[in-house]
């Protein structure tokens, strides 16, 4: 048997490599989104279709590798619920991809970091969920920082900002509707993603033909085949979409879901910083301050939500200990 220090060291190396891979693949995916949404490949619906197709292939790959058991939709009703969720998910991705035509990556990441506020708001509307006062307090810096960040960008496109906000609303709606429609007995995350990606592909491809036109799509793909840089960007973009899923799975396995939430905030900072160096977009001190406030608020929000879950789990555990093992035991007292 291997010594404990050696095993621990290898585990740390695996965790570091998975986190590094997740960060780098995210930068590749998002920066290539920005490149492709330029004048030569401005096809947000078709590009979202490619992302969904790659996500489906990732799920099939993970099941072929034996990392995840293959699950099935149990009823027609559940199938329609998953289909509805898939369309909301596709809409959120589509809006985010389209926004890169109008806003810089750093601003998109700052605004996207405010998504917990929209999830909490949609939870009140859809789930009738009541959050604690302290949770709502954490959302003030999340939203306020995002607004400061947007206001600090010279010549900001408010249409692009609107697209990102609508994407956040769609993402929050999807999270709440998933909890409402599927409940605790839902498919696991990878099987759910597999079905939602497949359903999204079925609607996004014909929708792209209607909105963007098969002739325009064929023309842009023909241009891509002749332009090595754009072709490389498209391949890198699709590869990045696959690798983000792969490394995200590995990060969750190696560091756990709680640490992943903290790392997610750091990933946003890393992606924004990298985009500034890649695209040389202007960043003001006000934008940096706003982004810092948003990230601090997101960290505080995650901390409060995890404390809430821990307290709920503790209460459940204490209740199960206090309850008699058999109902008849209580009657004998």
Coordinates of C-alpha atoms in Angstrom, one line a residue:
X1 CA 0.0 0.0 0.0
X2 CA 1.2 3.5 -0.8
X3 CA 2.1 5.8 2.1
X4 CA -0.4 8.4 3.1
X5 CA 1.8 11.4 2.4
X6 CA 2.3 10.2 -1.2
X7 CA -1.4 9.6 -1.7
X8 CA -2.2 13.1 -0.3
X9 CA 0.4 14.7 -2.5
X10 CA -1.0 13.0 -5.6
X11 CA -4.5 14.1 -4.7
X12 CA -3.3 17.7 -4.4
X13 CA -1.6 17.5 -7.8
X14 CA -4.8 16.2 -9.4
X15 CA -6.8 18.9 -7.7
X16 CA -4.4 21.6 -8.9
X17 CA -4.3 20.3 -12.5
X18 CA -8.1 20.0 -12.6
X19 CA -8.6 23.6 -11.3
X20 CA -5.9 24.9 -13.7
X21 CA -7.6 23.1 -16.6
X22 CA -11.0 24.5 -15.6
X23 CA -9.7 28.1 -15.5
X24 CA -7.8 27.8 -18.8
X25 CA -10.6 26.1 -20.7
X26 CA -13.1 28.7 -19.5
X27 CA -10.8 31.5 -20.7
X28 CA -10.5 29.8 -24.1
X29 CA -14.3 29.3 -24.3
X30 CA -15.3 32.8 -23.4
X31 CA -12.6 34.6 -25.3
X32 CA -13.3 32.6 -28.4
X33 CA -17.0 33.5 -28.0
X34 CA -16.0 37.1 -28.2
X35 CA -13.8 36.5 -31.3
X36 CA -16.5 34.5 -33.1
X37 CA -19.2 37.1 -32.3
X38 CA -17.3 39.6 -34.3
X39 CA -18.2 40.6 -37.8
X40 CA -17.1 37.3 -39.5
X41 CA -19.2 34.8 -37.5
X42 CA -22.0 36.7 -35.8
X43 CA -24.4 33.7 -35.5
X44 CA -25.4 33.5 -31.9
X45 CA -28.2 30.9 -32.4
X46 CA -26.0 28.5 -34.5
X47 CA -23.1 28.9 -32.1
X48 CA -25.3 28.1 -29.1
X49 CA -26.5 25.0 -31.1
X50 CA -22.8 24.0 -31.4
X51 CA -22.3 24.5 -27.6
X52 CA -25.3 22.3 -26.8
X53 CA -24.2 19.6 -29.3
X54 CA -20.7 19.5 -27.6
X55 CA -22.3 19.4 -24.2
X56 CA -24.4 16.4 -25.3
X57 CA -21.3 14.7 -26.7
X58 CA -19.5 15.3 -23.4
X59 CA -22.3 13.6 -21.5
X60 CA -22.1 10.6 -23.8
X61 CA -18.4 10.5 -23.4
X62 CA -18.6 10.6 -19.6
X63 CA -21.0 7.7 -19.6
X64 CA -18.9 5.7 -22.1
X65 CA -15.9 6.2 -19.7
X66 CA -18.0 4.8 -16.9
X67 CA -17.9 8.0 -14.8
X68 CA -21.7 8.4 -14.7
X69 CA -24.4 5.8 -14.9
X70 CA -26.9 6.3 -17.8
X71 CA -30.3 7.4 -16.6
X72 CA -33.6 7.6 -18.3
X73 CA -36.7 9.8 -18.2
X74 CA -39.3 7.9 -16.4
X75 CA -42.5 9.3 -17.8
X76 CA -43.9 11.5 -20.6
X77 CA -44.7 14.2 -18.0
X78 CA -41.2 14.3 -16.8
X79 CA -40.0 14.4 -20.4
X80 CA -42.1 17.6 -21.1
X81 CA -40.7 19.2 -17.9
X82 CA -37.1 18.5 -19.0
X83 CA -37.9 19.8 -22.5
X84 CA -39.3 23.0 -21.0
X85 CA -36.1 23.4 -18.8
X86 CA -33.9 22.8 -21.9
X87 CA -35.5 25.7 -23.7
X88 CA -34.9 28.0 -20.8
X89 CA -31.3 26.9 -20.5
X90 CA -30.8 27.3 -24.3
X91 CA -32.2 30.8 -24.0
X92 CA -29.9 31.8 -21.2
X93 CA -26.8 30.5 -23.1
X94 CA -28.0 32.2 -26.3
X95 CA -28.4 35.6 -24.7
X96 CA -25.0 35.3 -23.0
X97 CA -23.4 34.4 -26.4
X98 CA -25.2 37.2 -28.2
X99 CA -24.0 39.8 -25.6
X100 CA -20.4 39.3 -26.6
X101 CA -21.1 41.2 -29.7
X102 CA -21.8 44.3 -27.6
X103 CA -19.9 44.1 -24.3
X104 CA -16.4 43.2 -23.3
X105 CA -15.7 39.9 -21.6
X106 CA -14.7 41.6 -18.3
X107 CA -18.0 43.4 -18.1
X108 CA -20.0 40.3 -19.0
X109 CA -18.3 38.4 -16.3
X110 CA -19.0 41.1 -13.7
X111 CA -22.6 41.2 -14.7
X112 CA -22.9 37.4 -14.8
X113 CA -21.5 37.3 -11.2
X114 CA -24.7 39.0 -10.1
X115 CA -26.8 36.0 -11.1
X116 CA -27.4 34.9 -7.4
X117 CA -29.6 38.0 -7.0
X118 CA -31.8 37.0 -10.0
X119 CA -32.0 33.4 -8.7
X120 CA -33.1 34.6 -5.3
X121 CA -35.7 37.0 -6.8
X122 CA -37.1 34.3 -9.1
X123 CA -37.2 32.0 -6.1
X124 CA -39.6 34.4 -4.4
X125 CA -41.8 34.6 -7.6
X126 CA -41.8 30.9 -8.7
X127 CA -41.1 28.9 -5.5
X128 CA -42.6 31.4 -3.0
X129 CA -39.4 30.9 -1.1
X130 CA -38.6 33.3 1.8
X131 CA -34.9 34.1 2.2
X132 CA -33.4 35.3 5.5
X133 CA -32.7 39.0 5.8
X134 CA -29.0 38.4 5.9
X135 CA -29.2 36.6 2.5
X136 CA -30.9 39.6 0.9
X137 CA -28.3 41.8 2.5
X138 CA -25.5 39.9 0.7
X139 CA -27.2 40.7 -2.6
X140 CA -26.8 44.4 -2.2
X141 CA -23.0 44.4 -3.0
X142 CA -23.7 41.8 -5.7
X143 CA -26.1 44.0 -7.6
X144 CA -24.5 47.3 -6.6
X145 CA -21.0 46.3 -7.7
X146 CA -22.3 45.1 -11.0
X147 CA -24.0 48.5 -11.6
X148 CA -20.8 50.3 -10.6
X149 CA -18.8 48.1 -12.9
X150 CA -21.1 48.8 -15.9
X151 CA -21.2 52.5 -15.1
X152 CA -17.4 52.6 -15.1
X153 CA -17.0 51.2 -18.7
X154 CA -16.4 53.9 -21.3
X155 CA -19.0 53.8 -24.1
X156 CA -20.9 50.9 -22.6
X157 CA -23.6 49.3 -24.8
X158 CA -26.7 49.2 -22.7
X159 CA -28.3 46.8 -25.2
X160 CA -25.5 44.3 -24.4
X161 CA -25.9 44.9 -20.7
X162 CA -29.6 44.1 -21.1
X163 CA -28.8 40.9 -22.9
X164 CA -26.6 39.8 -20.0
X165 CA -29.2 40.7 -17.4
X166 CA -31.9 38.8 -19.4
X167 CA -29.5 35.8 -19.5
X168 CA -29.1 36.0 -15.7
X169 CA -32.9 36.1 -15.4
X170 CA -33.3 33.0 -17.6
X171 CA -30.6 31.2 -15.6
X172 CA -32.3 32.0 -12.4
X173 CA -35.7 30.9 -13.8
X174 CA -34.2 27.6 -15.0
X175 CA -32.7 26.9 -11.5
X176 CA -36.0 27.6 -9.8
X177 CA -38.2 25.8 -12.4
X178 CA -35.8 22.8 -12.1
X179 CA -36.4 22.6 -8.4
X180 CA -40.2 23.1 -8.8
X181 CA -40.8 20.7 -11.6
X182 CA -38.3 17.9 -10.9
X183 CA -37.9 18.0 -7.1
X184 CA -35.5 15.7 -5.3
X185 CA -36.1 12.6 -7.4
X186 CA -34.8 14.2 -10.6
X187 CA -32.1 12.8 -12.9
X188 CA -28.5 13.5 -11.8
X189 CA -26.8 16.6 -13.2
X190 CA -25.0 14.9 -16.1
X191 CA -28.1 12.9 -17.3
X192 CA -30.2 16.1 -16.9
X193 CA -27.6 18.0 -19.0
X194 CA -27.6 15.2 -21.6
X195 CA -31.3 15.4 -22.2
X196 CA -31.5 19.2 -22.0
X197 CA -28.6 19.5 -24.5
X198 CA -30.3 17.1 -26.9
X199 CA -33.7 18.8 -26.7
X200 CA -32.0 22.2 -27.1
X201 CA -30.3 21.0 -30.3
X202 CA -33.6 19.9 -31.7
X203 CA -35.0 23.4 -31.4
X204 CA -31.9 25.6 -31.9
X205 CA -30.9 24.2 -35.3
X206 CA -34.3 24.9 -37.0
X207 CA -34.5 28.2 -35.1
X208 CA -31.1 29.2 -36.4
X209 CA -32.3 28.4 -40.0
X210 CA -35.3 30.7 -39.5
X211 CA -33.6 33.6 -37.7
X212 CA -30.1 33.5 -39.3
X213 CA -30.9 31.7 -42.5
X214 CA -29.3 28.5 -44.0
X215 CA -27.7 30.6 -46.7
X216 CA -26.0 32.9 -44.2
X217 CA -24.9 30.0 -42.1
X218 CA -23.4 28.2 -45.1
X219 CA -21.7 31.4 -46.2
X220 CA -20.2 32.0 -42.8
X221 CA -19.0 28.3 -42.5
X222 CA -17.5 28.7 -46.0
X223 CA -15.7 31.8 -44.9
X224 CA -14.5 29.9 -41.7
X225 CA -13.1 27.1 -43.9
X226 CA -11.0 29.7 -45.8
X227 CA -9.8 31.7 -42.8
X228 CA -7.4 29.8 -40.7
X229 CA -7.7 32.2 -37.7
X230 CA -11.5 32.0 -37.5
X231 CA -11.5 28.3 -38.1
X232 CA -9.0 27.8 -35.2
X233 CA -11.2 30.0 -33.1
X234 CA -14.3 27.9 -33.8
X235 CA -12.5 24.7 -33.1
X236 CA -11.0 26.1 -29.9
X237 CA -14.5 27.4 -28.9
X238 CA -16.1 24.0 -29.3
X239 CA -13.1 22.2 -27.6
X240 CA -13.3 24.7 -24.8
X241 CA -17.0 24.0 -24.3
X242 CA -16.2 20.3 -24.0
X243 CA -13.2 20.8 -21.7
X244 CA -15.1 23.1 -19.4
X245 CA -17.6 20.3 -18.7
X246 CA -14.8 17.8 -18.3
X247 CA -12.7 19.8 -15.9
X248 CA -15.7 21.1 -14.0
X249 CA -16.6 17.4 -13.4
X250 CA -13.1 16.7 -12.2
X251 CA -12.9 19.8 -9.9
X252 CA -16.2 18.8 -8.2
X253 CA -14.8 15.3 -7.7
X254 CA -11.4 16.5 -6.4
X255 CA -12.3 19.5 -4.2
X256 CA -16.0 19.2 -3.5
X257 CA -19.0 21.4 -4.3
X258 CA -18.4 23.9 -1.5
X259 CA -14.8 24.7 -2.6
X260 CA -16.0 24.8 -6.2
X261 CA -18.3 27.7 -5.4
X262 CA -15.3 29.8 -4.1
X263 CA -13.2 28.7 -7.0
X264 CA -16.0 29.8 -9.3
X265 CA -15.6 33.3 -8.1
X266 CA -11.8 33.2 -8.6
X267 CA -12.4 31.8 -12.1
X268 CA -14.5 34.8 -13.0
X269 CA -11.7 37.1 -11.8
X270 CA -9.1 35.1 -13.7
X271 CA -11.2 35.1 -16.9
X272 CA -11.8 38.9 -16.7
X273 CA -8.1 39.6 -16.1
X274 CA -7.1 37.4 -19.0
X275 CA -9.6 39.0 -21.4
X276 CA -8.2 42.5 -20.6
X277 CA -4.8 41.3 -21.7
X278 CA -6.1 39.5 -24.8
X279 CA -8.5 42.2 -26.1
X280 CA -6.8 45.3 -24.6
X281 CA -10.2 46.6 -23.7
X282 CA -10.2 49.8 -21.6
X283 CA -10.7 49.2 -17.8
X284 CA -11.3 52.1 -15.4
X285 CA -10.6 52.1 -11.7
X286 CA -14.3 52.4 -11.1
X287 CA -14.9 49.1 -13.1
X288 CA -12.3 47.3 -11.0
X289 CA -13.8 48.5 -7.8
X290 CA -17.3 47.5 -8.9
X291 CA -16.2 44.1 -10.0
X292 CA -14.4 43.6 -6.6
X293 CA -17.5 44.5 -4.7
X294 CA -19.6 42.1 -6.8
X295 CA -17.2 39.2 -6.3
X296 CA -17.1 39.9 -2.5
X297 CA -20.9 39.9 -2.4
X298 CA -21.0 36.7 -4.4
X299 CA -18.6 35.1 -1.9
X300 CA -20.7 36.4 1.0
X301 CA -23.9 35.1 -0.6
X302 CA -22.4 31.6 -1.1
X303 CA -21.1 31.6 2.5
X304 CA -24.6 32.4 3.9
X305 CA -26.4 29.9 1.7
X306 CA -23.9 27.1 2.8
X307 CA -24.4 28.1 6.4
X308 CA -28.2 27.9 5.9
X309 CA -27.8 24.4 4.4
X310 CA -25.5 23.2 7.2
X311 CA -28.0 24.4 9.8
X312 CA -30.9 22.7 8.0
X313 CA -28.9 19.5 7.9
X314 CA -28.1 19.8 11.6
X315 CA -31.8 20.3 12.5
X316 CA -32.8 17.3 10.4
X317 CA -30.1 15.2 12.0
X318 CA -31.1 16.2 15.5
X319 CA -34.7 15.5 14.7
X320 CA -33.9 12.0 13.5
X321 CA -31.9 11.3 16.7
X322 CA -34.7 12.6 18.9
X323 CA -37.3 10.6 17.2
X324 CA -37.9 7.0 18.5
X325 CA -36.6 4.2 16.3
X326 CA -40.0 2.5 16.3
X327 CA -43.5 4.2 16.7
X328 CA -44.5 1.6 19.2
X329 CA -41.6 2.6 21.4
X330 CA -43.3 6.0 21.9
X331 CA -46.6 4.3 22.8
X332 CA -44.9 2.3 25.6
X333 CA -43.6 5.4 27.3

